[in-house]
PDB file of C-alpha atoms and ligand atoms in Angstrom:
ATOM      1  CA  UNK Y   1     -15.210 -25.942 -34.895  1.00 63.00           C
ATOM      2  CA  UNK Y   2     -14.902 -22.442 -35.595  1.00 55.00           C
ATOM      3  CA  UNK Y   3     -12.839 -19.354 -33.939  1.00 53.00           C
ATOM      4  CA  UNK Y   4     -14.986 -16.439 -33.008  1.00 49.00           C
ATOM      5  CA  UNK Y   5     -13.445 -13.540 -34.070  1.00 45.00           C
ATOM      6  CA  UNK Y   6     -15.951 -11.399 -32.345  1.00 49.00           C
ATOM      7  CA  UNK Y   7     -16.403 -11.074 -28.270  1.00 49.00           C
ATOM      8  CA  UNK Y   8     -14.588  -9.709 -25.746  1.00 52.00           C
ATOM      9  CA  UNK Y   9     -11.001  -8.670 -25.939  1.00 49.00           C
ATOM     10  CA  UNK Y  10      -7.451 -10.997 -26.040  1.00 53.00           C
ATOM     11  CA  UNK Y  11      -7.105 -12.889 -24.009  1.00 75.00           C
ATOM     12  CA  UNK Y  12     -10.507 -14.506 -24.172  1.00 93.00           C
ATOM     13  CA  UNK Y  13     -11.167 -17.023 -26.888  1.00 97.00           C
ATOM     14  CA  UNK Y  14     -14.165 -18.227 -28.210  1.00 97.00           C
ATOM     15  CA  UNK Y  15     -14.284 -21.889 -29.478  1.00 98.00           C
ATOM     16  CA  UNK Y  16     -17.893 -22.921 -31.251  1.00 98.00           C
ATOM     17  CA  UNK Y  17     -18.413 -26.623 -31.159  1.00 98.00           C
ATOM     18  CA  UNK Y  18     -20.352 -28.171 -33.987  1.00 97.00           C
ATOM     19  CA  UNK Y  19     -21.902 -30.531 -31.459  1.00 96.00           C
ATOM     20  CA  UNK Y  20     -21.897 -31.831 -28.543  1.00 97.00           C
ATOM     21  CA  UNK Y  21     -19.601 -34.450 -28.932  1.00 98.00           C
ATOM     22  CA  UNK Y  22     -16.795 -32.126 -30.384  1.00 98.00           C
ATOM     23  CA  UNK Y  23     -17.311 -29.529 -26.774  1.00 98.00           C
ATOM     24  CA  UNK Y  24     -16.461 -33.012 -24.885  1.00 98.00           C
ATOM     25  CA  UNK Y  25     -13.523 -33.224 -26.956  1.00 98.00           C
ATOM     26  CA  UNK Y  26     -12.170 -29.850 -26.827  1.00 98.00           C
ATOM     27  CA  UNK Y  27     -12.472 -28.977 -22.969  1.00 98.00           C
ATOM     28  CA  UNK Y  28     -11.395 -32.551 -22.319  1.00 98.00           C
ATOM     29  CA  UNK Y  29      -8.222 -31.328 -24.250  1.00 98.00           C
ATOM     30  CA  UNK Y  30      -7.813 -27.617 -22.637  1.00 98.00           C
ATOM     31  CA  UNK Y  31      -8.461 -29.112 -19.330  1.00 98.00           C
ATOM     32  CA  UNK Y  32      -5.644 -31.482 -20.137  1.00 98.00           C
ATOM     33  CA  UNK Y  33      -3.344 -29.177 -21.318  1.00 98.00           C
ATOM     34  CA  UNK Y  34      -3.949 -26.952 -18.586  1.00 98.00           C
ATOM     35  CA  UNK Y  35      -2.673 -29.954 -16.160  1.00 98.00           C
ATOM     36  CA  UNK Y  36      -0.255 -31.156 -17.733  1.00 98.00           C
ATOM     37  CA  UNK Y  37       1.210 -27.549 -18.329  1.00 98.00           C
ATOM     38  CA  UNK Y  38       0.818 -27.189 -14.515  1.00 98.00           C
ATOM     39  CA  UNK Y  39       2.392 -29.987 -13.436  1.00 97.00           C
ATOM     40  CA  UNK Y  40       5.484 -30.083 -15.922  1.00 98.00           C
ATOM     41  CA  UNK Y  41       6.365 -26.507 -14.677  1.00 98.00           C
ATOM     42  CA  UNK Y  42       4.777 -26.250 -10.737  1.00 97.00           C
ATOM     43  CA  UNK Y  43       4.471 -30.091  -9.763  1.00 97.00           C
ATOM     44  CA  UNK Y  44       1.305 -30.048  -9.335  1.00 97.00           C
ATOM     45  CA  UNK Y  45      -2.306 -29.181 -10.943  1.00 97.00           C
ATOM     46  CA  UNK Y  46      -5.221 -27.918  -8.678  1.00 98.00           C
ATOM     47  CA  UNK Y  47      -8.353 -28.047 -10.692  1.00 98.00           C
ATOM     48  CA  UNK Y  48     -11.863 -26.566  -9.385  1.00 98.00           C
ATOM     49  CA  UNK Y  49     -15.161 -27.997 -11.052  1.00 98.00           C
ATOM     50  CA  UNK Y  50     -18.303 -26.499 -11.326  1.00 98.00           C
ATOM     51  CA  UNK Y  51     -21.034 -28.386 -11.396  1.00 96.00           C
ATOM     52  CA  UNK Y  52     -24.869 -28.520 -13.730  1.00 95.00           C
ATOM     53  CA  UNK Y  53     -25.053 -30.758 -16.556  1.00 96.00           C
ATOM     54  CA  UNK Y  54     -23.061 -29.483 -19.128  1.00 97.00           C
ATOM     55  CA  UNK Y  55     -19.402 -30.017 -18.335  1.00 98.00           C
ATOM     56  CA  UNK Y  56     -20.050 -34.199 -17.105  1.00 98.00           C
ATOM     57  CA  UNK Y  57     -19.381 -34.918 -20.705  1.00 98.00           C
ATOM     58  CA  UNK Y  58     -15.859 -33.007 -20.676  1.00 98.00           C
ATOM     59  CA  UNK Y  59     -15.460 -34.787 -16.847  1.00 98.00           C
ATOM     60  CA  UNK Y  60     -15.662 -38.468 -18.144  1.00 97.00           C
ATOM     61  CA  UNK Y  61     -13.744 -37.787 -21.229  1.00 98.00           C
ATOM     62  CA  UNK Y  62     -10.731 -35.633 -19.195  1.00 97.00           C
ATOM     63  CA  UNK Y  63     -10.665 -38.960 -16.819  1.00 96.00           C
ATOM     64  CA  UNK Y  64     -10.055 -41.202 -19.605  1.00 95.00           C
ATOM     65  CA  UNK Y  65      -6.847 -39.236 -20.731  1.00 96.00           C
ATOM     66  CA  UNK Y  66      -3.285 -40.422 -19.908  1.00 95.00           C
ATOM     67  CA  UNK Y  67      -2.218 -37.768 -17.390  1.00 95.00           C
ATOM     68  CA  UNK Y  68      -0.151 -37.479 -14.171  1.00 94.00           C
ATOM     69  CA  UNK Y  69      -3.059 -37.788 -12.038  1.00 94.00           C
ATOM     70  CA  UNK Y  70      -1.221 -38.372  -8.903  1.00 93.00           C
ATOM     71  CA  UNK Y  71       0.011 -34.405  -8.886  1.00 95.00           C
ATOM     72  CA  UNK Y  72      -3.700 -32.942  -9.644  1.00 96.00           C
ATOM     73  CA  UNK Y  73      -5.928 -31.881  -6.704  1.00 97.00           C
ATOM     74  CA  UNK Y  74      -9.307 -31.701  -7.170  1.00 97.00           C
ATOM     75  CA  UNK Y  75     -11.787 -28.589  -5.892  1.00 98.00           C
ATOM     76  CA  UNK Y  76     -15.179 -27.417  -6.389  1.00 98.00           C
ATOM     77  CA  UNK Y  77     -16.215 -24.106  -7.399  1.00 98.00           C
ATOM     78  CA  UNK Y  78     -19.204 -24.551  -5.785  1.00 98.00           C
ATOM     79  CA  UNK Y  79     -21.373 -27.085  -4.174  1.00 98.00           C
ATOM     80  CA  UNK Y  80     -25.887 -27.204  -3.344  1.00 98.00           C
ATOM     81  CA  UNK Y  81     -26.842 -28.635   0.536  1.00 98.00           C
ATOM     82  CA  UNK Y  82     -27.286 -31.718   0.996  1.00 97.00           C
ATOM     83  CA  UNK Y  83     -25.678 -35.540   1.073  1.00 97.00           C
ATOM     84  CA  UNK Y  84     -22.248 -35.563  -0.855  1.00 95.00           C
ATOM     85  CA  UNK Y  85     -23.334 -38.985  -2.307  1.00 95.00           C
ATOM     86  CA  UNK Y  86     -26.991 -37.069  -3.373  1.00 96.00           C
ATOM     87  CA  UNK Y  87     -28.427 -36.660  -6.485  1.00 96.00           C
ATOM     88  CA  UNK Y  88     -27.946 -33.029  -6.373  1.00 97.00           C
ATOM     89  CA  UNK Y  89     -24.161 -33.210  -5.106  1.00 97.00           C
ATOM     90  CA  UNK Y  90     -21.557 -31.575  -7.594  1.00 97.00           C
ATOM     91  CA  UNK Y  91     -19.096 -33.480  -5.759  1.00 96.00           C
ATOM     92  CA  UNK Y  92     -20.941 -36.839  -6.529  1.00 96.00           C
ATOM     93  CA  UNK Y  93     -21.453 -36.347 -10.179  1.00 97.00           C
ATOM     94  CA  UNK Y  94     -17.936 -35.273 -10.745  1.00 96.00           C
ATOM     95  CA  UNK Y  95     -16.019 -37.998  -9.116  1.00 95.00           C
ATOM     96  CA  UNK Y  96     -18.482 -40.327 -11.047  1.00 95.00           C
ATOM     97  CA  UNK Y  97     -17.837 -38.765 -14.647  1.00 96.00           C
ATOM     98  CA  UNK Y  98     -13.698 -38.240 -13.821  1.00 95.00           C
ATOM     99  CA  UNK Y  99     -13.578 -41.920 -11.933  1.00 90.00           C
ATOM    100  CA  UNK Y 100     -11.211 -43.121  -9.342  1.00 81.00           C
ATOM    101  CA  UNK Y 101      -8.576 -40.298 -10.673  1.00 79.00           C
ATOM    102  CA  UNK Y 102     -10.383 -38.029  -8.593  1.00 79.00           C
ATOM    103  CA  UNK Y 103     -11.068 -39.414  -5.702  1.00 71.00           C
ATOM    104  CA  UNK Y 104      -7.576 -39.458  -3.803  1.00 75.00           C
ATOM    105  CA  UNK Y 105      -6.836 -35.338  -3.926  1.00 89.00           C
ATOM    106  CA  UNK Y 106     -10.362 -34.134  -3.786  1.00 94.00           C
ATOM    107  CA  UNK Y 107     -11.191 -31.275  -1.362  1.00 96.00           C
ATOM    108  CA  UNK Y 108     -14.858 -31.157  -1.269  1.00 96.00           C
ATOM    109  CA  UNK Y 109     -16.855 -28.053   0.000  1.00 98.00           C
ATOM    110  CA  UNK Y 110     -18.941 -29.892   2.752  1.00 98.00           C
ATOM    111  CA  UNK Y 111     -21.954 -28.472   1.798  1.00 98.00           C
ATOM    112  CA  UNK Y 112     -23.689 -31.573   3.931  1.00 98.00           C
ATOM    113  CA  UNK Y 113     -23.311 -29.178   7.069  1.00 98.00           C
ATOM    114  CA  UNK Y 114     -26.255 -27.771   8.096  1.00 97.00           C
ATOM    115  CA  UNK Y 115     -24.203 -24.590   9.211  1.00 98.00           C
ATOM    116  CA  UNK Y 116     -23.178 -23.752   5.819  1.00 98.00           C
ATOM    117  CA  UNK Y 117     -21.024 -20.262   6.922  1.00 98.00           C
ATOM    118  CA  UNK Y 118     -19.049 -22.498   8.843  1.00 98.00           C
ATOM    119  CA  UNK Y 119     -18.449 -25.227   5.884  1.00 98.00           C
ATOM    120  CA  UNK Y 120     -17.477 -21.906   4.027  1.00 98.00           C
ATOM    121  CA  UNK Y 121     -15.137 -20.929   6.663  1.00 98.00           C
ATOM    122  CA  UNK Y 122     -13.186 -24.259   6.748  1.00 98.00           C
ATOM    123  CA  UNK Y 123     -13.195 -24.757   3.009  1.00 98.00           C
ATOM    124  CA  UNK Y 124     -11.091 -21.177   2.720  1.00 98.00           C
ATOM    125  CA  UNK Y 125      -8.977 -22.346   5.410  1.00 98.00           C
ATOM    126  CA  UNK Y 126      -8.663 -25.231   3.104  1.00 97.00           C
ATOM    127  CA  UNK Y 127      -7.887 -23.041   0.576  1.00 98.00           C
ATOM    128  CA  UNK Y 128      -5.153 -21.172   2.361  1.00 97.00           C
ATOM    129  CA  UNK Y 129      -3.442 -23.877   3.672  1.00 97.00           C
ATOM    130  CA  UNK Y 130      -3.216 -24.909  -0.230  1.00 96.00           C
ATOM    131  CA  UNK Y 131      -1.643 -21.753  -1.970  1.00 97.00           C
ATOM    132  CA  UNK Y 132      -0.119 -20.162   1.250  1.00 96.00           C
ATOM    133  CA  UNK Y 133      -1.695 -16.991   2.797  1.00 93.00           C
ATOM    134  CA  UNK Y 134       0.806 -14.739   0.879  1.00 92.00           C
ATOM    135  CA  UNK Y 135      -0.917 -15.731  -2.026  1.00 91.00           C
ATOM    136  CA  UNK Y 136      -3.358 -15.600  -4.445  1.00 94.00           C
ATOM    137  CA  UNK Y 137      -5.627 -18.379  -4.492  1.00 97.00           C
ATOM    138  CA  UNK Y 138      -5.000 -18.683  -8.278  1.00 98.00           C
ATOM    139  CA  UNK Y 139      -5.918 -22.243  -9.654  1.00 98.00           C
ATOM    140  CA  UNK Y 140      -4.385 -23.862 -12.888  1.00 98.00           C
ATOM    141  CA  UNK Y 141      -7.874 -24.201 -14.423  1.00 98.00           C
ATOM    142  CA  UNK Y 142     -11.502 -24.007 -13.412  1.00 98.00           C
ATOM    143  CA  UNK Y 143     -14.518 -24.953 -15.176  1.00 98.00           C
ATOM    144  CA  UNK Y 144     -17.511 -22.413 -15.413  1.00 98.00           C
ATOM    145  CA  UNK Y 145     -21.258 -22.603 -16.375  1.00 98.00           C
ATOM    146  CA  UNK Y 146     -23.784 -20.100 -17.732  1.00 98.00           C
ATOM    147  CA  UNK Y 147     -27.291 -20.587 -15.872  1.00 97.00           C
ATOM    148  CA  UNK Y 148     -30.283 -19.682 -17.481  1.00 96.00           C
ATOM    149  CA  UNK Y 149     -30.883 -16.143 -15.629  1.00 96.00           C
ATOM    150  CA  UNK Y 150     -26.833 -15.460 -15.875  1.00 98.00           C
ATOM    151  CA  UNK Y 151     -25.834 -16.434 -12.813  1.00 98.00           C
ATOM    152  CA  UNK Y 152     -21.719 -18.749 -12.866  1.00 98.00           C
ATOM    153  CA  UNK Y 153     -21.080 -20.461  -9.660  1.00 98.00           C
ATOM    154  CA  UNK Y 154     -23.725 -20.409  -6.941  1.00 98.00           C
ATOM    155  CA  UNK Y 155     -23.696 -16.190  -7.886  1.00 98.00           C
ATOM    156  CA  UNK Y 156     -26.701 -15.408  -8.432  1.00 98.00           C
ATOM    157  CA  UNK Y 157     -28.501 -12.722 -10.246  1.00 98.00           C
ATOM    158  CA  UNK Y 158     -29.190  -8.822  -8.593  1.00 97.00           C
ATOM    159  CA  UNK Y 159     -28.550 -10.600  -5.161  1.00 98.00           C
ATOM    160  CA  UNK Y 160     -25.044  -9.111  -4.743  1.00 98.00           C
ATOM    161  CA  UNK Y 161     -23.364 -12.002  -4.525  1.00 98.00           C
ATOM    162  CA  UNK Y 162     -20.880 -11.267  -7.196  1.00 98.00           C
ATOM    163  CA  UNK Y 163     -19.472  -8.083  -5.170  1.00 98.00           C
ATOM    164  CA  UNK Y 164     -18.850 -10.687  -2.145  1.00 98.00           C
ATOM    165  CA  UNK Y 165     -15.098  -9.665  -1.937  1.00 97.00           C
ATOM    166  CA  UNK Y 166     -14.344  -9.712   1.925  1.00 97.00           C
ATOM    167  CA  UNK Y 167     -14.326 -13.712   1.307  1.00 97.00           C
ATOM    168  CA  UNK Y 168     -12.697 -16.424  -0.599  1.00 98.00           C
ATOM    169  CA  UNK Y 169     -15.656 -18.917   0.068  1.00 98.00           C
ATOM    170  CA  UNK Y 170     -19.504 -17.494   0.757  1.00 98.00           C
ATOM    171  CA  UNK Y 171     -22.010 -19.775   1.876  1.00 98.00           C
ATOM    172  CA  UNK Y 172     -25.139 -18.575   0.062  1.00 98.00           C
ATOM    173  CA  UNK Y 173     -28.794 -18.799   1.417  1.00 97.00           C
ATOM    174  CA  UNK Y 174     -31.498 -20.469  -0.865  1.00 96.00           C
ATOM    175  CA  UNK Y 175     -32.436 -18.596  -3.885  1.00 90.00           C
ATOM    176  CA  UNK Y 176     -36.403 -19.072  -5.010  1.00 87.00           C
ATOM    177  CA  UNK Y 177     -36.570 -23.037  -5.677  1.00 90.00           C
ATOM    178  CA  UNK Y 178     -32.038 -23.178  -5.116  1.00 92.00           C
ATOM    179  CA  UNK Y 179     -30.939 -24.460  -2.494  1.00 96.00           C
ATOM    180  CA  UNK Y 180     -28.741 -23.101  -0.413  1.00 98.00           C
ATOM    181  CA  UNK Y 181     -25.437 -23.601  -1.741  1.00 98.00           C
ATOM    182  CA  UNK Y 182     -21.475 -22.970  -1.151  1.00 98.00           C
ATOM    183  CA  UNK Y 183     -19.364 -21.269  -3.607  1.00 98.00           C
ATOM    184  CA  UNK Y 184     -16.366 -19.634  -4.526  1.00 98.00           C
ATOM    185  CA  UNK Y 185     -16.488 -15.959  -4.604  1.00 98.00           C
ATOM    186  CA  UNK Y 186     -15.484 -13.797  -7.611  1.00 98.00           C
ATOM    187  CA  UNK Y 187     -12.014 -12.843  -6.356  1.00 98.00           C
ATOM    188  CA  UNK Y 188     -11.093 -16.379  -6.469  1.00 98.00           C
ATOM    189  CA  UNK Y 189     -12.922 -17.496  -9.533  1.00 98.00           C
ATOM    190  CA  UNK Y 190     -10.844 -13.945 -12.041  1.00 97.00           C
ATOM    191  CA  UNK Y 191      -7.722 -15.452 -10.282  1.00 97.00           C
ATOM    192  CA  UNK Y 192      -7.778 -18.620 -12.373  1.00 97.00           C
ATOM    193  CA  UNK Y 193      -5.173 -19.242 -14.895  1.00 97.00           C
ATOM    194  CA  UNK Y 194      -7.167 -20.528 -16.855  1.00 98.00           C
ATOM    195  CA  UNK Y 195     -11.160 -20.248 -16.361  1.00 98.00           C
ATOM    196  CA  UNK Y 196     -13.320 -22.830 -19.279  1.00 98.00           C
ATOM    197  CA  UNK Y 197     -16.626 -21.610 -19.323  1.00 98.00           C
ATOM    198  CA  UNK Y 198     -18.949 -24.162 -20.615  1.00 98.00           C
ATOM    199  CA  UNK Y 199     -22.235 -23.574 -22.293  1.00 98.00           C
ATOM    200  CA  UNK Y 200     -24.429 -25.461 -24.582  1.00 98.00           C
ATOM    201  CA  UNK Y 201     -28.307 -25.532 -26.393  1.00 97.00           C
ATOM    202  CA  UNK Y 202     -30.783 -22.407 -27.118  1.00 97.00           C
ATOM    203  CA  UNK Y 203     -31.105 -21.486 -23.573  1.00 97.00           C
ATOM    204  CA  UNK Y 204     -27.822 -20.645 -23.294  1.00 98.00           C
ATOM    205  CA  UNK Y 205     -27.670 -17.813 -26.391  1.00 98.00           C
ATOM    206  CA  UNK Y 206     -29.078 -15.367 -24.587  1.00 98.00           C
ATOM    207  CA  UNK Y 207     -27.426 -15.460 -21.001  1.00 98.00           C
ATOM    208  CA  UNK Y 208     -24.047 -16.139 -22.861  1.00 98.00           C
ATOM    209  CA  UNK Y 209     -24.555 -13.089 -25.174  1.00 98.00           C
ATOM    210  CA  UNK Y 210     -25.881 -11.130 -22.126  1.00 98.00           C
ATOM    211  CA  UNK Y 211     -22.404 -12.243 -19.907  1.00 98.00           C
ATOM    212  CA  UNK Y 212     -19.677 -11.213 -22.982  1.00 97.00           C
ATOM    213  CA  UNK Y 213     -21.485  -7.843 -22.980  1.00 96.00           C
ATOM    214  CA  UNK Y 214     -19.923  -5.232 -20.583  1.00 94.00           C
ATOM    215  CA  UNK Y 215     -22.681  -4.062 -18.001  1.00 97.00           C
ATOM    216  CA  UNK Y 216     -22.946  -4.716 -14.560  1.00 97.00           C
ATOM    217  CA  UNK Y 217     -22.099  -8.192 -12.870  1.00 98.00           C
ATOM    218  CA  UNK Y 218     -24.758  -7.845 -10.358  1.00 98.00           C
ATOM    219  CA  UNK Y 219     -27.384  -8.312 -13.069  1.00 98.00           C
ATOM    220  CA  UNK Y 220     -25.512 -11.188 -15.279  1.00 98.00           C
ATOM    221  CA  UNK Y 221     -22.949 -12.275 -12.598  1.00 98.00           C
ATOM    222  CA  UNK Y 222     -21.119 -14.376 -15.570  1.00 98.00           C
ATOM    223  CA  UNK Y 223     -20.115 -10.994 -16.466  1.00 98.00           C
ATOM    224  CA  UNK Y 224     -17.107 -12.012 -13.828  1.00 98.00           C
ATOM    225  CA  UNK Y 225     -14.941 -13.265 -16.017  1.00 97.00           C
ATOM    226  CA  UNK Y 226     -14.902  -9.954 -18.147  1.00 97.00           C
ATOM    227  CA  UNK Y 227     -12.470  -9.315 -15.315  1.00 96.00           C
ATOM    228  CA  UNK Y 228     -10.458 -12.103 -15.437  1.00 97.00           C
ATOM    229  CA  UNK Y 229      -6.433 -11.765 -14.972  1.00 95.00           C
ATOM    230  CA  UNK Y 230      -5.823 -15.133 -16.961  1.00 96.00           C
ATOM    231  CA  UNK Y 231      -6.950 -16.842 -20.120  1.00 96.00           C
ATOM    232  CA  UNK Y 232     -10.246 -17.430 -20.391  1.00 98.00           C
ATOM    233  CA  UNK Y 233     -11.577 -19.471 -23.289  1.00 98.00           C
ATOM    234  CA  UNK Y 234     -15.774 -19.729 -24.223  1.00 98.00           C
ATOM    235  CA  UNK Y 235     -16.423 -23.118 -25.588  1.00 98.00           C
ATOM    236  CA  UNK Y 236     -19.809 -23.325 -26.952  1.00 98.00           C
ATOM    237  CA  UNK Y 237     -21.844 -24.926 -29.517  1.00 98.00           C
ATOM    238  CA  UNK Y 238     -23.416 -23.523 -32.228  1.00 97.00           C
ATOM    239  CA  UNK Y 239     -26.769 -23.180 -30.165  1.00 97.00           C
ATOM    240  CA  UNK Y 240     -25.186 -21.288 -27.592  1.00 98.00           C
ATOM    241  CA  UNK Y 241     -22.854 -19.102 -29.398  1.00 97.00           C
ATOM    242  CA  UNK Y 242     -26.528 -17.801 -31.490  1.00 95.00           C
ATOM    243  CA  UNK Y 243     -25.364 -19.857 -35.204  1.00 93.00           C
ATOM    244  CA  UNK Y 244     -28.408 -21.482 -35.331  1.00 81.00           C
TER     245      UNK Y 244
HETATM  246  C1  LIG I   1     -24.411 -25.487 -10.085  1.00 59.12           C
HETATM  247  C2  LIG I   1     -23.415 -24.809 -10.948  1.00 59.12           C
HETATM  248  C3  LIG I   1     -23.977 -23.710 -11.802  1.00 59.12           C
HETATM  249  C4  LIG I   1     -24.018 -24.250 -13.236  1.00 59.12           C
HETATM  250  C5  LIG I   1     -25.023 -23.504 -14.074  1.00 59.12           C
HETATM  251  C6  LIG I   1     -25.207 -24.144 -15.431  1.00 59.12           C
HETATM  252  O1  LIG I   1     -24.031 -26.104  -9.123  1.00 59.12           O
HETATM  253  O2  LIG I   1     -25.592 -25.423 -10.407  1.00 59.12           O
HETATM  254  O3  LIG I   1     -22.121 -24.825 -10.690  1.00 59.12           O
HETATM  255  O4  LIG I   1     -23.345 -22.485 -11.768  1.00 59.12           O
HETATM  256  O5  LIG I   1     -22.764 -24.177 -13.815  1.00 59.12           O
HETATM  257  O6  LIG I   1     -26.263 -23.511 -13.406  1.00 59.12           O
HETATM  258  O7  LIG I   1     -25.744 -25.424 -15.236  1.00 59.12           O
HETATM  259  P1  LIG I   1     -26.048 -26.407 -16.428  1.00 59.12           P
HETATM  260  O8  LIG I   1     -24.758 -26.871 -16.976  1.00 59.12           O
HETATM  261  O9  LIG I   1     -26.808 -27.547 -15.777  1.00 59.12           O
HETATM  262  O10 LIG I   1     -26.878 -25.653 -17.402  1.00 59.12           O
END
């Protein structure tokens, strides 16, 4: 593992995994941190998960760590229609890789509704009735992916998603072959303490390179994080970060 000393400004921090194995290892350990920091000093850890392939790894390994799971509640940053026990279901794959530590406090974004603006609705009323309405929704950690054309979340490239600000939770229609999906909006997602983003393998170099470059969100709505009011750390592998 190496420390970048290049990218964007403190507080980010760039962590380059040699392989795969070692990006488990490390956001299984931030993520744990992050929780455990939480909990010694608030009581309690709220956690929201984004979903693709890349941070299941990190999932199964952070549910195998000794931690006060009872005080951590689980969210989702965001979630694709359909069944929550589907192949497609963020909410499914996560509870699988974390195991039955998640399953008691998990708030999932009930993307199963066919009226998605109204699952969007109740999930920020979820939201509000978790960190008060005096508040800033600010969560103790969330996870974050790179896609391929730079979108994070279910924000999605020259779309304007990523300037949805009226909104803690947007339900968004189908993009091309996407479905359509639920998601946390930007506001929420700059608010984290601390916001992982997780990104491995060639096609990642690009979009990640493009997102640590200022510019407009709109067009690489990673970009968000640029933004961000807490720490946000970029843990990579070597693929990813352009080493190889
Ligand atoms: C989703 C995600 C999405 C994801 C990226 C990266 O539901 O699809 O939350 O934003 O993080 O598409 O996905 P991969 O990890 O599969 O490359």
């Amino acid at each position: 593992m190496s420390a970048g000393a290049s990218g964007p400004p403190a507080p980010h921090e760039t962590l380059i995994a040699v392989d795969e194995a070692e990006q488990v290892a490390l956001a299984a350990d931030r993520l744990g941190r992050a929780i455990d920091e939480a909990v010694r000093t608030r009581g309690v850890a709220r956690v929201a998960l984004s979903g693709g392939t890349t941070p299941l790894g990190a999932y199964l390994a952070l549910g195998r760590l000794a931690l006060p799971w009872d005080a951590v509640e689980w969210f989702w940053v965001d979630e694709r229609a359909g069944a929550p026990d589907g192949p497609r279901s963020n909410y499914a794959a996560a509870v699988r890789a974390l195991g039955p530590t998640a399953s008691a406090r998990s708030h999932r974004m009930e993307a199963d509704d066919p009226d998605l603006e109204a699952a969007a609705t109740r999930y920020a009323r979820a939201l509000r009735r978790t960190f008060g309405v005096a508040s800033a929704v600010a969560f103790d950690a969330i996870t974050l992916g790179v896609g391929d054309d730079g979108h994070t979340a279910s924000l999605f490239p020259r779309t304007g998603d990523v300037r949805i600000d009226d909104r803690l939770v947007a339900a968004i229609p189908a993009r091309g072959a996407l479905e359509p999906r639920v998601t946390l909006t930007a506001p929420v997602l700059r608010e984290a303490r601390l916001v992982l983003v997780l990104a491995r393998g060639a096609s990642k170099r690009e979009p990640v390179a493009r997102a640590r470059a200022p510019g407009p969100p709109d067009e690489v709505p990673a970009r968000l994080v640029l933004g961000a009011r807490g720490r946000v750390v970029w843990l990579l592998d070597r693929a990813a970060a352009g080493e190889e």
